[in-house]
Amino acid sequence: MAAPDRLFVALDVESLADAEELLRRLDGVVTGCKIGTQLFTAAGPAAVEMARKRGVRVFLDLKFHDIPNTVAGATREAARLGVFMLNVHSSGGVRMMRAAAEAATKAAQDLAVPRPLVLGVTVLTSLDRRALQAEVGVPASVDAHVLHLADRAREAGLDGCVASPREIGALRLALGPDWVIVTPGIRMSSAGGGSDTPGASPADDQMRVASPRQARDAGADYFVVGRPITAAADPAAAAREILSQLA
Ligand code: C5P
C-alpha cells in the first residue's frame, strides 16, 4: 500500500469550517482523515460529506457501543455516508460486533457502496491496569485483555482493531498478516516534537508513542496522526515528513 493511503489525519476541531480549512491546507498531500466524536457532534454527517467531496477517505471514529440492533443500524448509516472505516467497542460483545460486521456487508450490497472496514476498540489507552481492575472489573493485565478482545473481534468477523504502538507486535503475531491494525500515538521523535510543531509537545497526553517508522516496522497498516500535523506551523510539510518515514 502506498504511504499516503495509510495516513489518516485526526480532524479534532470544533467546526466544519475549521475541518475544511485544515483539509484545504493538506490538499494534495493527505488522502485520509479521521472524524471523531468532537467534530461529528458539532457538524454531523456534513463533516463526512465535506471530506468525501474533497476526495478524502474517512475513518469514522465514533466507537459504537450499544445493543446489537442499534449498532447494526448505526453501521448501516455510516456505510451510507461512504466512510472507508469505522469502529465499535469490542467490550460490547461478540453478538454486537457480529451485528456491525454483517450490517456493513449488507449495507454495502443494498446501497451499492464499498463495504467499510469495521474495527474493534479494545482497551482505551487512558486505562491502566489498576483502572481496568478496580473500575471496569477486569482482573487481567491490559496486554492480555487487549489480545483477548482482539481475538473476540476476529471471531465476530471484524476486519481489525485500533491499537497503541506498544501493542502492534503482539497483535500482529497473534492475529496474523490479514488483520488490519490502525495505530494512533505517532510522534516524530521521543526527544522532541520538531521545530515546526510549536503547538505540540513531544507526546502531548499520549502515554505510549512511536515514530512513524517504528509503527510501520512494528506492523501497523494505518496511522492516525493528529497534533503533529494539525498543530504544526506548516501542516502539509509535517505530513510530508511523516509520509517520507512511512514510505
Ligand atoms: O493528536 P494526536 O496525534 O494525539 O491524535 C491522536 C488521535 O487518535 C486522537 O483523535 C485520539 O482521540 C485518537 N486515539 C488515540 N488513542 C487511542 C485511540 C484513539 O489517540 N487509543
mmCIF file of C-alpha atoms and ligand atoms in Angstrom:
data_model
loop_
_atom_site.group_PDB
_atom_site.id
_atom_site.type_symbol
_atom_site.label_atom_id
_atom_site.label_comp_id
_atom_site.label_asym_id
_atom_site.label_seq_id
_atom_site.Cartn_x
_atom_site.Cartn_y
_atom_site.Cartn_z
ATOM 1 C CA MET A 1 0.000 0.000 0.000
ATOM 2 C CA ALA A 2 1.318 3.475 -0.879
ATOM 3 C CA ALA A 3 2.254 5.642 2.104
ATOM 4 C CA PRO A 4 -0.396 8.363 1.511
ATOM 5 C CA ASP A 5 -3.140 5.691 1.569
ATOM 6 C CA ARG A 6 -2.022 4.688 5.069
ATOM 7 C CA LEU A 7 -2.225 8.072 6.804
ATOM 8 C CA PHE A 8 -5.398 9.451 8.422
ATOM 9 C CA VAL A 9 -5.220 12.943 9.900
ATOM 10 C CA ALA A 10 -7.345 13.363 13.035
ATOM 11 C CA LEU A 11 -9.707 16.296 12.497
ATOM 12 C CA ASP A 12 -10.053 17.083 16.202
ATOM 13 C CA VAL A 13 -11.526 20.543 15.643
ATOM 14 C CA GLU A 14 -14.733 22.238 16.703
ATOM 15 C CA SER A 15 -16.361 23.240 13.461
ATOM 16 C CA LEU A 16 -16.930 22.236 9.881
ATOM 17 C CA ALA A 17 -15.125 25.402 8.752
ATOM 18 C CA ASP A 18 -12.011 24.531 10.784
ATOM 19 C CA ALA A 19 -12.029 20.979 9.420
ATOM 20 C CA GLU A 20 -12.353 22.190 5.841
ATOM 21 C CA GLU A 21 -9.566 24.745 6.308
ATOM 22 C CA LEU A 22 -7.285 22.004 7.630
ATOM 23 C CA LEU A 23 -8.035 19.709 4.688
ATOM 24 C CA ARG A 24 -7.529 22.636 2.307
ATOM 25 C CA ARG A 25 -4.036 23.184 3.743
ATOM 26 C CA LEU A 26 -3.310 19.454 3.353
ATOM 27 C CA ASP A 27 -4.662 19.284 -0.192
ATOM 28 C CA GLY A 28 -2.575 17.068 -2.442
ATOM 29 C CA VAL A 29 -0.612 15.584 0.478
ATOM 30 C CA VAL A 30 -3.113 13.789 2.708
ATOM 31 C CA THR A 31 -5.839 11.492 1.379
ATOM 32 C CA GLY A 32 -7.380 10.220 4.612
ATOM 33 C CA CYS A 33 -8.914 11.820 7.699
ATOM 34 C CA LYS A 34 -10.369 10.667 10.991
ATOM 35 C CA ILE A 35 -13.631 12.205 12.151
ATOM 36 C CA GLY A 36 -14.283 11.594 15.824
ATOM 37 C CA THR A 37 -16.884 12.463 18.388
ATOM 38 C CA GLN A 38 -15.967 16.157 18.716
ATOM 39 C CA LEU A 39 -16.331 17.128 15.067
ATOM 40 C CA PHE A 40 -19.220 14.730 14.458
ATOM 41 C CA THR A 41 -21.137 16.107 17.439
ATOM 42 C CA ALA A 42 -20.508 19.649 16.217
ATOM 43 C CA ALA A 43 -21.086 19.224 12.493
ATOM 44 C CA GLY A 44 -22.729 15.820 11.938
ATOM 45 C CA PRO A 45 -22.708 13.930 8.623
ATOM 46 C CA ALA A 46 -21.827 17.181 6.833
ATOM 47 C CA ALA A 47 -18.256 16.682 8.049
ATOM 48 C CA VAL A 48 -18.059 13.304 6.313
ATOM 49 C CA GLU A 49 -19.663 14.717 3.183
ATOM 50 C CA MET A 50 -17.214 17.644 3.121
ATOM 51 C CA ALA A 51 -14.205 15.317 3.334
ATOM 52 C CA ARG A 52 -15.561 12.973 0.689
ATOM 53 C CA LYS A 53 -16.291 15.869 -1.701
ATOM 54 C CA ARG A 54 -12.615 16.795 -1.371
ATOM 55 C CA GLY A 55 -11.655 13.225 -2.304
ATOM 56 C CA VAL A 56 -10.515 12.382 1.233
ATOM 57 C CA ARG A 57 -11.336 8.967 2.709
ATOM 58 C CA VAL A 58 -12.922 8.936 6.155
ATOM 59 C CA PHE A 59 -12.252 6.854 9.247
ATOM 60 C CA LEU A 60 -15.420 7.460 11.302
ATOM 61 C CA ASP A 61 -14.195 7.121 14.891
ATOM 62 C CA LEU A 62 -17.446 7.087 16.868
ATOM 63 C CA LYS A 63 -16.727 3.867 18.812
ATOM 64 C CA PHE A 64 -20.254 2.445 18.700
ATOM 65 C CA HIS A 65 -21.212 0.604 21.890
ATOM 66 C CA ASP A 66 -24.878 -0.348 22.228
ATOM 67 C CA ILE A 67 -27.202 -3.312 21.778
ATOM 68 C CA PRO A 68 -26.585 -5.267 18.531
ATOM 69 C CA ASN A 69 -29.652 -3.935 16.695
ATOM 70 C CA THR A 70 -28.714 -0.308 17.375
ATOM 71 C CA VAL A 71 -25.068 -0.799 16.432
ATOM 72 C CA ALA A 72 -26.152 -2.525 13.209
ATOM 73 C CA GLY A 73 -28.316 0.489 12.362
ATOM 74 C CA ALA A 74 -25.521 2.947 13.093
ATOM 75 C CA THR A 75 -23.098 0.905 10.990
ATOM 76 C CA ARG A 76 -25.550 0.916 8.107
ATOM 77 C CA GLU A 77 -25.824 4.710 8.268
ATOM 78 C CA ALA A 78 -22.023 5.040 8.371
ATOM 79 C CA ALA A 79 -21.809 2.853 5.256
ATOM 80 C CA ARG A 80 -24.418 5.051 3.592
ATOM 81 C CA LEU A 81 -22.192 8.065 4.264
ATOM 82 C CA GLY A 82 -19.455 6.277 2.347
ATOM 83 C CA VAL A 83 -16.867 6.003 5.112
ATOM 84 C CA PHE A 84 -13.768 3.899 4.496
ATOM 85 C CA MET A 85 -13.610 2.543 8.053
ATOM 86 C CA LEU A 86 -15.477 2.789 11.344
ATOM 87 C CA ASN A 87 -15.126 1.294 14.791
ATOM 88 C CA VAL A 88 -17.107 -0.310 17.601
ATOM 89 C CA HIS A 89 -16.164 -1.166 21.202
ATOM 90 C CA SER A 90 -15.082 -4.802 21.446
ATOM 91 C CA SER A 91 -16.314 -4.882 25.039
ATOM 92 C CA GLY A 92 -19.841 -4.699 23.582
ATOM 93 C CA GLY A 93 -19.557 -8.424 22.957
ATOM 94 C CA VAL A 94 -19.321 -10.825 20.037
ATOM 95 C CA ARG A 95 -23.003 -10.576 19.126
ATOM 96 C CA MET A 96 -22.759 -6.793 18.937
ATOM 97 C CA MET A 97 -19.595 -6.879 16.832
ATOM 98 C CA ARG A 98 -21.055 -9.526 14.525
ATOM 99 C CA ALA A 99 -24.131 -7.324 14.025
ATOM 100 C CA ALA A 100 -21.824 -4.491 12.942
ATOM 101 C CA ALA A 101 -19.796 -6.678 10.564
ATOM 102 C CA GLU A 102 -22.942 -8.126 8.985
ATOM 103 C CA ALA A 103 -24.586 -4.706 8.713
ATOM 104 C CA ALA A 104 -21.522 -3.367 6.901
ATOM 105 C CA THR A 105 -21.672 -6.202 4.377
ATOM 106 C CA LYS A 106 -25.425 -5.952 3.858
ATOM 107 C CA ALA A 107 -25.444 -2.148 3.609
ATOM 108 C CA ALA A 108 -22.675 -2.257 1.010
ATOM 109 C CA GLN A 109 -24.741 -4.672 -1.085
ATOM 110 C CA ASP A 110 -28.079 -2.878 -0.616
ATOM 111 C CA LEU A 111 -26.713 0.623 -1.174
ATOM 112 C CA ALA A 112 -24.092 -0.323 -3.789
ATOM 113 C CA VAL A 113 -21.291 1.355 -1.837
ATOM 114 C CA PRO A 114 -17.872 -0.097 -0.918
ATOM 115 C CA ARG A 115 -18.001 -2.120 2.289
ATOM 116 C CA PRO A 116 -16.388 -0.129 5.105
ATOM 117 C CA LEU A 117 -13.758 -1.830 7.237
ATOM 118 C CA VAL A 118 -15.088 -2.433 10.757
ATOM 119 C CA LEU A 119 -12.539 -2.201 13.558
ATOM 120 C CA GLY A 120 -12.714 -3.062 17.225
ATOM 121 C CA VAL A 121 -11.590 -0.745 20.006
ATOM 122 C CA THR A 122 -10.039 -2.948 22.688
ATOM 123 C CA VAL A 123 -8.838 -1.246 25.905
ATOM 124 C CA LEU A 124 -8.780 2.551 25.926
ATOM 125 C CA THR A 125 -5.198 3.730 26.327
ATOM 126 C CA SER A 126 -6.371 6.009 29.136
ATOM 127 C CA LEU A 127 -6.989 2.902 31.299
ATOM 128 C CA ASP A 128 -4.097 1.355 33.184
ATOM 129 C CA ARG A 129 -4.086 -1.998 34.948
ATOM 130 C CA ARG A 130 -5.406 -0.517 38.185
ATOM 131 C CA ALA A 131 -8.360 1.193 36.490
ATOM 132 C CA LEU A 132 -9.091 -1.887 34.375
ATOM 133 C CA GLN A 133 -9.303 -3.995 37.515
ATOM 134 C CA ALA A 134 -10.782 -1.651 40.103
ATOM 135 C CA GLU A 135 -13.113 0.378 37.880
ATOM 136 C CA VAL A 136 -14.010 -1.835 34.924
ATOM 137 C CA GLY A 137 -13.805 -5.069 36.905
ATOM 138 C CA VAL A 138 -11.466 -6.949 34.564
ATOM 139 C CA PRO A 139 -8.865 -8.934 36.519
ATOM 140 C CA ALA A 140 -6.398 -9.246 33.617
ATOM 141 C CA SER A 141 -3.368 -7.256 32.537
ATOM 142 C CA VAL A 142 -4.016 -4.599 29.900
ATOM 143 C CA ASP A 143 -1.950 -6.516 27.318
ATOM 144 C CA ALA A 144 -3.769 -9.788 27.954
ATOM 145 C CA HIS A 145 -7.170 -8.109 27.777
ATOM 146 C CA VAL A 146 -6.267 -6.330 24.519
ATOM 147 C CA LEU A 147 -5.363 -9.701 22.951
ATOM 148 C CA HIS A 148 -8.494 -11.335 24.354
ATOM 149 C CA LEU A 149 -10.780 -8.632 22.920
ATOM 150 C CA ALA A 150 -8.994 -8.577 19.554
ATOM 151 C CA ASP A 151 -9.491 -12.323 19.322
ATOM 152 C CA ARG A 152 -13.221 -11.896 20.057
ATOM 153 C CA ALA A 153 -13.327 -9.183 17.383
ATOM 154 C CA ARG A 154 -11.923 -11.604 14.835
ATOM 155 C CA GLU A 155 -14.353 -14.311 15.951
ATOM 156 C CA ALA A 156 -17.164 -11.818 15.308
ATOM 157 C CA GLY A 157 -15.950 -11.130 11.767
ATOM 158 C CA LEU A 158 -14.417 -7.691 12.273
ATOM 159 C CA ASP A 159 -11.574 -6.640 9.988
ATOM 160 C CA GLY A 160 -9.109 -5.369 12.553
ATOM 161 C CA CYS A 161 -8.568 -3.224 15.592
ATOM 162 C CA VAL A 162 -7.182 0.054 16.864
ATOM 163 C CA ALA A 163 -4.019 -0.445 18.924
ATOM 164 C CA SER A 164 -1.364 1.623 20.642
ATOM 165 C CA PRO A 165 2.132 1.347 19.131
ATOM 166 C CA ARG A 166 3.187 -0.848 22.048
ATOM 167 C CA GLU A 167 0.556 -3.487 21.241
ATOM 168 C CA ILE A 168 1.104 -3.785 17.487
ATOM 169 C CA GLY A 169 3.767 -6.503 17.611
ATOM 170 C CA ALA A 170 1.827 -8.907 19.827
ATOM 171 C CA LEU A 171 -1.401 -8.361 17.873
ATOM 172 C CA ARG A 172 0.306 -8.984 14.546
ATOM 173 C CA LEU A 173 1.829 -12.185 15.903
ATOM 174 C CA ALA A 174 -1.447 -13.431 17.411
ATOM 175 C CA LEU A 175 -3.856 -12.395 14.652
ATOM 176 C CA GLY A 176 -1.788 -12.838 11.520
ATOM 177 C CA PRO A 177 -0.949 -10.798 8.430
ATOM 178 C CA ASP A 178 -4.510 -10.072 7.245
ATOM 179 C CA TRP A 179 -5.673 -8.473 10.491
ATOM 180 C CA VAL A 180 -5.936 -4.693 9.987
ATOM 181 C CA ILE A 181 -4.116 -2.687 12.651
ATOM 182 C CA VAL A 182 -4.695 1.048 12.989
ATOM 183 C CA THR A 183 -2.465 2.969 15.371
ATOM 184 C CA PRO A 184 -2.600 6.431 16.921
ATOM 185 C CA GLY A 185 0.126 7.805 19.208
ATOM 186 C CA ILE A 186 2.511 8.729 16.383
ATOM 187 C CA ARG A 187 5.169 11.325 17.204
ATOM 188 C CA MET A 188 8.136 12.408 15.103
ATOM 189 C CA SER A 189 10.654 11.569 17.812
ATOM 190 C CA SER A 190 10.608 10.745 21.501
ATOM 191 C CA ALA A 191 13.140 13.535 22.070
ATOM 192 C CA GLY A 192 11.034 16.387 20.764
ATOM 193 C CA GLY A 193 8.072 17.454 18.703
ATOM 194 C CA GLY A 194 10.145 19.002 15.940
ATOM 195 C CA SER A 195 10.869 22.637 15.293
ATOM 196 C CA ASP A 196 7.808 23.027 13.115
ATOM 197 C CA THR A 197 5.319 21.833 15.734
ATOM 198 C CA PRO A 198 5.226 24.630 18.297
ATOM 199 C CA GLY A 199 1.683 23.742 19.360
ATOM 200 C CA ALA A 200 2.501 20.134 20.132
ATOM 201 C CA SER A 201 4.705 18.998 22.991
ATOM 202 C CA PRO A 202 6.632 15.780 22.290
ATOM 203 C CA ALA A 203 3.968 13.367 23.445
ATOM 204 C CA ASP A 204 1.099 15.697 24.431
ATOM 205 C CA ASP A 205 -1.168 13.462 26.520
ATOM 206 C CA GLN A 206 -0.193 10.243 24.726
ATOM 207 C CA MET A 207 1.212 7.648 27.132
ATOM 208 C CA ARG A 208 2.744 5.398 24.514
ATOM 209 C CA VAL A 209 4.193 6.862 21.368
ATOM 210 C CA ALA A 210 6.218 5.673 18.385
ATOM 211 C CA SER A 211 7.730 7.351 15.367
ATOM 212 C CA PRO A 212 6.012 6.694 12.038
ATOM 213 C CA ARG A 213 8.842 4.370 11.024
ATOM 214 C CA GLN A 214 8.729 2.425 14.306
ATOM 215 C CA ALA A 215 4.963 1.957 13.978
ATOM 216 C CA ARG A 216 5.333 0.873 10.348
ATOM 217 C CA ASP A 217 8.108 -1.584 11.210
ATOM 218 C CA ALA A 218 6.060 -2.996 14.097
ATOM 219 C CA GLY A 219 3.407 -3.951 11.553
ATOM 220 C CA ALA A 220 0.668 -1.305 11.593
ATOM 221 C CA ASP A 221 -1.408 -0.881 8.426
ATOM 222 C CA TYR A 222 -2.889 2.575 9.034
ATOM 223 C CA PHE A 223 -1.658 5.521 11.082
ATOM 224 C CA VAL A 224 -3.798 8.148 12.795
ATOM 225 C CA VAL A 225 -1.923 11.403 13.375
ATOM 226 C CA GLY A 226 -3.409 14.479 14.981
ATOM 227 C CA ARG A 227 -1.426 17.256 16.613
ATOM 228 C CA PRO A 228 1.978 16.569 14.994
ATOM 229 C CA ILE A 229 0.243 17.637 11.761
ATOM 230 C CA THR A 230 -2.675 19.808 12.863
ATOM 231 C CA ALA A 231 -0.676 21.933 15.346
ATOM 232 C CA ALA A 232 2.314 22.364 13.023
ATOM 233 C CA ALA A 233 3.069 25.795 11.573
ATOM 234 C CA ASP A 234 3.088 24.099 8.166
ATOM 235 C CA PRO A 235 0.752 21.078 8.359
ATOM 236 C CA ALA A 236 1.496 19.964 4.788
ATOM 237 C CA ALA A 237 5.249 19.926 5.451
ATOM 238 C CA ALA A 238 4.715 17.957 8.682
ATOM 239 C CA ALA A 239 2.516 15.457 6.819
ATOM 240 C CA ARG A 240 5.130 15.099 4.067
ATOM 241 C CA GLU A 241 7.800 14.341 6.641
ATOM 242 C CA ILE A 242 5.638 11.652 8.229
ATOM 243 C CA LEU A 243 4.846 10.159 4.820
ATOM 244 C CA SER A 244 8.545 10.001 3.990
ATOM 245 C CA GLN A 245 9.050 7.812 7.068
ATOM 246 C CA LEU A 246 6.157 5.550 6.086
ATOM 247 C CA ALA A 247 7.399 5.034 2.525
HETATM 248 O O1 C5P B 1 -3.119 14.496 18.327
HETATM 249 P P1 C5P B 1 -2.855 13.027 18.369
HETATM 250 O O2 C5P B 1 -1.866 12.580 17.309
HETATM 251 O O3 C5P B 1 -2.508 12.522 19.733
HETATM 252 O O4 C5P B 1 -4.248 12.408 17.965
HETATM 253 C C1 C5P B 1 -4.496 11.035 18.000
HETATM 254 C C2 C5P B 1 -5.923 10.747 17.636
HETATM 255 O O5 C5P B 1 -6.156 9.365 17.802
HETATM 256 C C3 C5P B 1 -6.943 11.479 18.511
HETATM 257 O O6 C5P B 1 -8.072 11.763 17.675
HETATM 258 C C4 C5P B 1 -7.299 10.456 19.551
HETATM 259 O O7 C5P B 1 -8.619 10.594 20.008
HETATM 260 C C5 C5P B 1 -7.150 9.149 18.774
HETATM 261 N N1 C5P B 1 -6.870 7.984 19.605
HETATM 262 C C6 C5P B 1 -5.782 7.935 20.454
HETATM 263 N N2 C5P B 1 -5.553 6.838 21.208
HETATM 264 C C7 C5P B 1 -6.381 5.806 21.150
HETATM 265 C C8 C5P B 1 -7.473 5.826 20.292
HETATM 266 C C9 C5P B 1 -7.698 6.953 19.537
HETATM 267 O O8 C5P B 1 -5.005 8.870 20.499
HETATM 268 N N3 C5P B 1 -6.122 4.731 21.871
#
